[in-house]
Coordinates of C-alpha atoms in Angstrom, one line a residue:
M1 CA -13.3 15.2 -39.5
E2 CA -16.5 17.0 -38.9
N3 CA -16.7 20.3 -37.0
L4 CA -19.9 20.0 -34.9
S5 CA -21.2 22.8 -32.7
P6 CA -21.9 21.8 -29.1
Q7 CA -25.6 21.6 -29.9
E8 CA -25.0 19.2 -32.8
E9 CA -22.6 16.8 -30.9
P10 CA -24.1 13.4 -30.4
D11 CA -24.5 12.3 -26.8
F12 CA -23.0 8.9 -27.4
I13 CA -19.8 7.4 -28.6
T14 CA -19.2 4.2 -30.4
F15 CA -16.7 1.5 -29.4
D16 CA -14.9 -0.5 -32.1
S17 CA -13.7 -4.0 -31.5
L18 CA -10.2 -2.9 -30.5
C19 CA -11.6 -0.6 -27.8
I20 CA -13.8 -3.4 -26.5
Q21 CA -10.7 -5.7 -26.5
H22 CA -8.8 -3.2 -24.4
L23 CA -11.7 -2.8 -22.1
R24 CA -12.0 -6.6 -21.7
S25 CA -8.3 -6.8 -20.9
T26 CA -8.5 -4.0 -18.4
R27 CA -11.5 -5.6 -16.8
K28 CA -9.5 -8.9 -16.3
W29 CA -6.6 -7.1 -14.7
T30 CA -8.7 -5.0 -12.4
K31 CA -10.6 -8.1 -11.3
F32 CA -7.2 -9.8 -10.6
L33 CA -5.8 -6.8 -8.7
S34 CA -9.0 -6.3 -6.7
L35 CA -9.2 -9.9 -5.8
L36 CA -5.6 -9.8 -4.6
G37 CA -6.4 -6.7 -2.6
F38 CA -9.4 -8.3 -0.9
I39 CA -7.2 -11.3 0.0
F40 CA -4.5 -9.1 1.4
I41 CA -7.0 -7.1 3.4
G42 CA -8.4 -10.4 4.7
F43 CA -4.9 -11.4 5.8
A44 CA -4.3 -8.0 7.4
V45 CA -7.5 -8.4 9.4
I46 CA -6.5 -11.9 10.5
I47 CA -3.0 -10.7 11.5
I48 CA -4.6 -7.7 13.4
G49 CA -6.7 -10.2 15.3
I50 CA -3.8 -12.5 16.1
V51 CA -1.5 -9.7 17.1
S52 CA -4.1 -8.1 19.3
M53 CA -4.8 -11.4 21.1
Q54 CA -1.1 -12.2 21.6
F55 CA 0.4 -9.0 22.6
F56 CA -2.3 -6.7 23.9
N57 CA -4.8 -7.0 26.6
G58 CA -7.6 -4.7 27.9
S59 CA -7.8 -1.1 26.7
S60 CA -4.3 -1.1 25.1
S61 CA -5.5 -3.6 22.5
I62 CA -8.1 -1.2 21.2
L63 CA -5.6 1.6 20.9
A64 CA -3.3 -0.8 18.9
I65 CA -6.1 -2.3 16.8
L66 CA -7.8 1.0 15.8
P67 CA -5.1 2.5 13.6
M68 CA -4.5 -0.8 11.8
T69 CA -8.3 -1.3 11.3
I70 CA -8.6 2.2 9.9
I71 CA -5.8 1.6 7.4
A72 CA -7.4 -1.7 6.3
L73 CA -10.7 0.2 5.9
I74 CA -9.1 2.9 3.9
Y75 CA -7.5 0.3 1.5
F76 CA -10.9 -1.4 1.2
F77 CA -12.6 1.3 -0.8
P78 CA -10.3 1.7 -3.8
I79 CA -10.2 -2.1 -4.1
Y80 CA -14.0 -2.2 -3.9
F81 CA -14.3 0.4 -6.6
L82 CA -11.9 -1.6 -8.9
W83 CA -14.0 -4.7 -8.3
Q84 CA -17.2 -2.9 -9.2
F85 CA -15.5 -1.5 -12.3
S86 CA -14.6 -5.0 -13.3
T87 CA -18.1 -6.5 -12.8
Q88 CA -19.9 -3.6 -14.4
S89 CA -17.6 -3.5 -17.5
K90 CA -18.1 -7.3 -17.9
S91 CA -21.8 -6.8 -17.9
A92 CA -21.5 -3.9 -20.4
I93 CA -19.3 -6.0 -22.7
E94 CA -21.5 -9.2 -22.6
Y95 CA -24.9 -7.5 -22.9
K96 CA -23.8 -4.3 -24.8
D97 CA -25.4 -2.4 -21.9
T98 CA -24.8 1.3 -21.9
E99 CA -26.0 1.7 -18.3
S100 CA -23.5 -0.9 -17.0
L101 CA -20.7 0.9 -18.9
R102 CA -21.8 4.2 -17.4
K103 CA -21.6 2.6 -13.9
A104 CA -18.2 1.0 -14.7
M105 CA -16.8 4.4 -15.6
M106 CA -18.3 5.9 -12.5
Y107 CA -16.6 3.3 -10.3
L108 CA -13.3 3.8 -12.2
N109 CA -13.6 7.6 -11.6
R110 CA -14.3 7.0 -7.9
H111 CA -11.2 4.7 -7.7
Y112 CA -8.9 7.3 -9.2
T113 CA -10.5 10.2 -7.2
F114 CA -10.0 8.2 -4.0
M115 CA -6.4 7.4 -4.9
G116 CA -5.7 11.0 -5.8
V117 CA -7.0 12.3 -2.5
L118 CA -5.2 9.6 -0.6
V119 CA -1.9 10.5 -2.3
L120 CA -2.5 14.2 -1.5
V121 CA -3.2 13.4 2.2
M122 CA 0.0 11.3 2.3
I123 CA 2.1 14.1 0.8
V124 CA 0.7 16.5 3.4
C125 CA 1.5 14.0 6.2
Y126 CA 5.0 13.6 4.9
L127 CA 5.5 17.4 4.8
I128 CA 4.1 17.8 8.3
A129 CA 6.4 15.0 9.6
G130 CA 9.4 16.6 7.8
I131 CA 8.7 20.0 9.3
A132 CA 8.2 18.4 12.7
M133 CA 11.6 16.6 12.5
V134 CA 13.4 19.8 11.5
V135 CA 11.7 21.8 14.3
S136 CA 12.4 19.1 16.9
G137 CA 16.0 18.8 15.6
K138 CA 16.5 22.5 16.1
M139 CA 14.9 22.5 19.5
F140 CA 17.2 19.7 20.8
G141 CA 20.3 21.1 19.2
F142 CA 20.8 18.5 16.5
L143 CA 20.7 21.0 13.6

């Protein structure tokens, strides 16, 4: 293995056939998962509409629809990033296009960044809810 200084390092990497095979397999799975995600978001939007028409009327329906719509919108973005990764990596594989591969990796990075931030936000929400339960339990004499 060569020891190259940072100035001598090439600004490209090569993909062998096994790497391309793994990328092709990953692309297929991300396309499948993102397609399922879009379908489930579509069902969620339809259910939100049906529930809001059946059970809510007037201003209370907006208050009920808003949180569900925000959740559907939050789930849309990581699914969209997966879909873009899939389409860009397909283009990169078919046409041996470096720019498409660069975009695919950018979308994959965005997907995992979004999911990481979402997990951190959920952990903070759970901690706040746990603290609130303990405090309210002490206030009302349950603990």
